Every structure is written in structure tokens, then in C-alpha cells.
XYZ file of C-alpha atoms in Angstrom:
220
model
C 39.458 -22.969 -11.486
C 37.312 -21.751 -8.609
C 38.731 -24.429 -6.392
C 42.269 -23.406 -7.355
C 41.459 -19.805 -6.811
C 40.043 -20.423 -3.322
C 43.139 -22.622 -2.548
C 45.451 -19.894 -3.761
C 43.634 -17.277 -1.597
C 43.819 -19.596 1.379
C 47.478 -20.290 0.863
C 48.165 -16.568 0.391
C 46.170 -15.743 3.641
C 47.980 -18.395 5.610
C 51.592 -17.678 4.515
C 51.627 -13.970 3.759
C 51.712 -11.773 6.700
C 51.840 -8.038 6.847
C 55.531 -8.182 7.653
C 56.084 -9.302 4.091
C 55.176 -5.874 2.708
C 58.780 -4.698 2.710
C 60.110 -7.559 0.705
C 57.312 -7.060 -1.842
C 58.544 -3.480 -2.281
C 62.156 -4.717 -2.810
C 60.913 -7.249 -5.375
C 59.692 -4.405 -7.542
C 63.441 -3.390 -7.975
C 64.384 -6.992 -8.933
C 62.066 -8.126 -11.768
C 62.152 -11.829 -12.614
C 63.997 -12.815 -15.800
C 61.719 -13.229 -18.715
C 61.350 -16.719 -20.135
C 62.894 -17.158 -23.619
C 60.443 -16.981 -26.346
C 59.679 -20.336 -27.951
C 60.936 -20.946 -31.476
C 58.066 -20.454 -33.941
C 60.065 -20.646 -37.254
C 58.385 -23.911 -38.228
C 54.779 -22.852 -37.599
C 52.596 -22.902 -40.643
C 51.414 -19.533 -41.960
C 48.614 -18.198 -39.866
C 49.325 -20.648 -36.942
C 49.925 -18.729 -33.809
C 49.355 -21.418 -31.305
C 50.340 -25.053 -30.958
C 47.749 -27.756 -31.634
C 45.724 -29.141 -28.650
C 47.152 -32.576 -29.174
C 50.616 -31.323 -28.707
C 49.636 -29.393 -25.585
C 48.030 -32.587 -24.224
C 51.151 -34.553 -24.986
C 53.385 -32.087 -23.164
C 50.995 -32.029 -20.226
C 51.070 -35.808 -20.016
C 54.945 -35.796 -20.201
C 55.218 -33.405 -17.441
C 52.528 -34.845 -15.223
C 53.872 -36.290 -11.967
C 52.743 -37.345 -8.561
C 52.151 -33.892 -7.301
C 55.516 -33.818 -5.431
C 57.610 -32.271 -8.219
C 58.465 -29.053 -9.883
C 55.598 -29.201 -12.338
C 53.124 -29.254 -9.383
C 55.024 -26.346 -7.851
C 54.555 -24.296 -11.052
C 50.831 -24.994 -10.873
C 50.745 -23.530 -7.394
C 52.765 -20.529 -8.667
C 50.242 -19.888 -11.364
C 47.357 -20.227 -8.830
C 48.862 -17.655 -6.520
C 49.785 -15.357 -9.364
C 46.150 -15.299 -10.375
C 45.341 -14.134 -6.814
C 47.475 -11.052 -7.232
C 51.007 -12.063 -6.032
C 54.077 -11.435 -8.090
C 57.790 -11.371 -7.955
C 60.003 -13.014 -5.249
C 56.985 -12.929 -2.844
C 55.054 -14.998 -5.217
C 57.738 -17.666 -5.323
C 58.575 -17.530 -1.700
C 54.951 -17.944 -0.764
C 54.436 -20.740 -3.286
C 57.533 -22.573 -2.031
C 56.476 -22.243 1.585
C 53.135 -23.623 0.826
C 54.418 -26.448 -1.463
C 57.092 -27.356 1.065
C 54.575 -27.568 3.780
C 52.358 -29.966 1.740
C 55.047 -32.084 0.158
C 57.930 -31.879 2.558
C 60.285 -31.092 -0.322
C 63.327 -28.879 0.268
C 64.593 -26.294 -2.283
C 67.569 -28.493 -3.668
C 65.174 -31.405 -4.260
C 62.628 -29.043 -5.893
C 65.396 -27.663 -8.244
C 66.591 -31.246 -9.052
C 63.024 -32.008 -10.067
C 63.081 -28.969 -12.277
C 66.297 -30.232 -13.963
C 64.737 -33.611 -14.531
C 61.613 -32.107 -16.161
C 63.869 -30.020 -18.329
C 65.793 -33.090 -19.462
C 62.482 -34.819 -20.082
C 61.523 -32.038 -22.522
C 64.880 -32.057 -24.217
C 64.761 -35.949 -24.771
C 61.191 -35.821 -25.999
C 62.042 -32.940 -28.373
C 65.008 -35.035 -29.747
C 62.831 -38.071 -30.150
C 60.128 -36.029 -32.038
C 62.587 -34.412 -34.269
C 64.242 -37.749 -35.112
C 60.822 -39.163 -35.962
C 60.059 -36.043 -38.058
C 63.187 -36.536 -39.972
C 62.220 -40.207 -40.712
C 58.745 -39.014 -41.609
C 59.947 -36.421 -44.159
C 62.530 -38.849 -45.589
C 65.684 -36.941 -44.304
C 66.778 -40.112 -42.604
C 65.966 -43.821 -43.219
C 64.177 -45.607 -40.282
C 66.212 -48.418 -38.722
C 63.111 -50.656 -38.706
C 60.090 -50.949 -40.878
C 59.156 -49.375 -44.236
C 59.760 -45.609 -45.016
C 56.839 -43.268 -44.025
C 54.165 -42.340 -46.417
C 55.674 -38.808 -46.629
C 59.091 -40.267 -47.490
C 57.576 -42.536 -49.999
C 55.889 -39.618 -51.675
C 59.018 -37.619 -51.679
C 60.861 -40.509 -53.407
C 57.982 -40.825 -55.899
C 58.167 -37.060 -56.476
C 61.941 -37.304 -57.083
C 61.457 -40.225 -59.546
C 58.637 -38.455 -61.412
C 60.743 -35.328 -61.693
C 63.617 -37.318 -63.089
C 61.163 -39.138 -65.525
C 59.816 -35.628 -66.560
C 63.363 -34.309 -67.066
C 64.160 -37.300 -69.281
C 60.953 -36.978 -71.321
C 61.672 -33.224 -71.638
C 65.075 -34.007 -72.990
C 63.630 -36.579 -75.395
C 61.040 -34.012 -76.438
C 63.742 -31.451 -77.146
C 65.699 -33.969 -79.115
C 62.669 -35.114 -81.087
C 61.654 -31.523 -81.708
C 65.069 -30.831 -83.181
C 64.892 -33.986 -85.287
C 61.413 -32.921 -86.515
C 62.752 -29.419 -87.352
C 65.737 -30.963 -89.187
C 63.533 -33.352 -91.033
C 61.078 -30.665 -92.064
C 63.972 -28.444 -93.264
C 65.323 -31.490 -95.299
C 61.859 -32.261 -96.574
C 61.392 -28.643 -97.759
C 64.787 -28.757 -99.550
C 64.002 -32.196 -101.199
C 60.535 -31.053 -102.134
C 62.030 -27.940 -103.750
C 64.507 -29.956 -105.616
C 61.748 -32.347 -106.789
C 59.581 -29.571 -107.939
C 62.431 -27.914 -109.814
C 63.315 -31.238 -111.517
C 59.727 -31.785 -112.526
C 59.513 -28.148 -113.859
C 62.803 -28.778 -115.820
C 61.323 -31.988 -117.238
C 58.113 -30.380 -118.183
C 59.998 -27.711 -120.120
C 62.120 -30.382 -121.847
C 59.055 -32.458 -122.645
C 57.123 -29.469 -123.820
C 60.030 -28.438 -126.074
C 60.406 -31.862 -127.517
C 56.620 -32.159 -128.062
C 56.526 -28.815 -129.789
C 59.423 -29.680 -131.974
C 57.983 -33.097 -132.775
C 54.680 -31.574 -133.712
C 56.313 -28.956 -135.911
C 58.162 -31.627 -137.819
C 55.069 -33.891 -137.944
C 53.030 -31.135 -139.404
C 55.709 -30.152 -141.964
C 55.944 -33.776 -142.989
C 52.335 -34.112 -143.608
C 52.190 -30.928 -145.418
C 55.015 -31.416 -147.676
C 55.047 -35.142 -148.340
C 51.325 -36.117 -148.532
C 49.864 -35.463 -151.960
């Protein structure tokens, strides 16, 4: 960064003259529009910054030959670190960048559009891959992703658990009905046995009475 700072200071000293003081004052009345905030809805809880691998991917995607809008933004950042801001910052950066690369403003803005389209296309590609990875869409080639397979397995297991739960409910009802029927039949059986015991006891008592009487009255 020391090299960039020195370069920024040199560019500033070379292109910025005292006559630019008035435009700088005017710039204060026309602040630059703020960049839209990035969408952070999909970040995991506690995740405030993107992962380094994604930052590296974007940096590689935007990397060029030094004669494009990405290189221009680097010069803007370097000059901003030296204290410039507003229209003076961008005018100074453009003057320096144009002097080094020979690019005019329309070509520079065309490069900006191309980089924007690169980001749009890459985002669409990553989102399509994400949908395949999560099982929302089926890949045109190859087997489903591990995540998609796990989602399918989860769905199948949930269906199996639901079926087993229904079977358990049905079996529980059958068990309850069987236990109730068993109780009823057991009660009936016990009542029948008790009735028989009464009849048997009565017959036994009557038989013994007659047997005893017979012995008493007939045996001499």
C-alpha cells in the first residue's frame, strides 16, 4: 500500500493545481450518489462479511489488463486514501488514468458496463449452481449433488416415518380394542365360572345331604 500511496500522492501533485480549489468547493454541494447496499438476506446468523474465497473469486473475475474500469477504480481508491473526494477525486483519477492508458471517457464507461455484465452473468451462474446443489432444480448432466441427495433422503425418511406413525396409530387402536374385548371376555368367563361353581356347590351340597340321609336312614 505504501507504493500505491506514493503513486497517489504523485498523481495528485501532478494533476491537481491550485486552480482546482473552486471546483472542489462546488463539489461539496453535489455529493456523489451512494452505492446501493448489497443484499445480505442470505447471510448466515452472525456473518457480517463475505468469505475470503468469494472475495478472491470476484477479484479474479474483475481482473483485467490494467486498461479497464476495474483498474480505474483502484486509482480512485488510491487517490481517495490521499485525501481527495467528490468530483475532484474522479476528475483527477480520470486525468491520470487516461494519461497512462490512453482511454477516453466513453471507452472507460463501456468497460464499466462490461464489468457490470460480468458480475450479473456470474451471479446468475452461481445461483443456478446453488439451485442444483440444494435440489431445487435437476442438473442437466451428472448425478444430483450431495445436498440434493440428502434432501431426497430426508423427504423419503419423513414419508417413511409418517407411514410408520400411521401404522403405530392403527396398531395402537387395534391394541386398545383387543384389550377392551379381552376384558369383556375375561369378565364373561369369570362370571360363567362363578355361576358354575355356584351350581356345582349347590349340587354337591344337595347330593351330600341325600347321601347322608340315605346312610342314616337305610343302613342298620
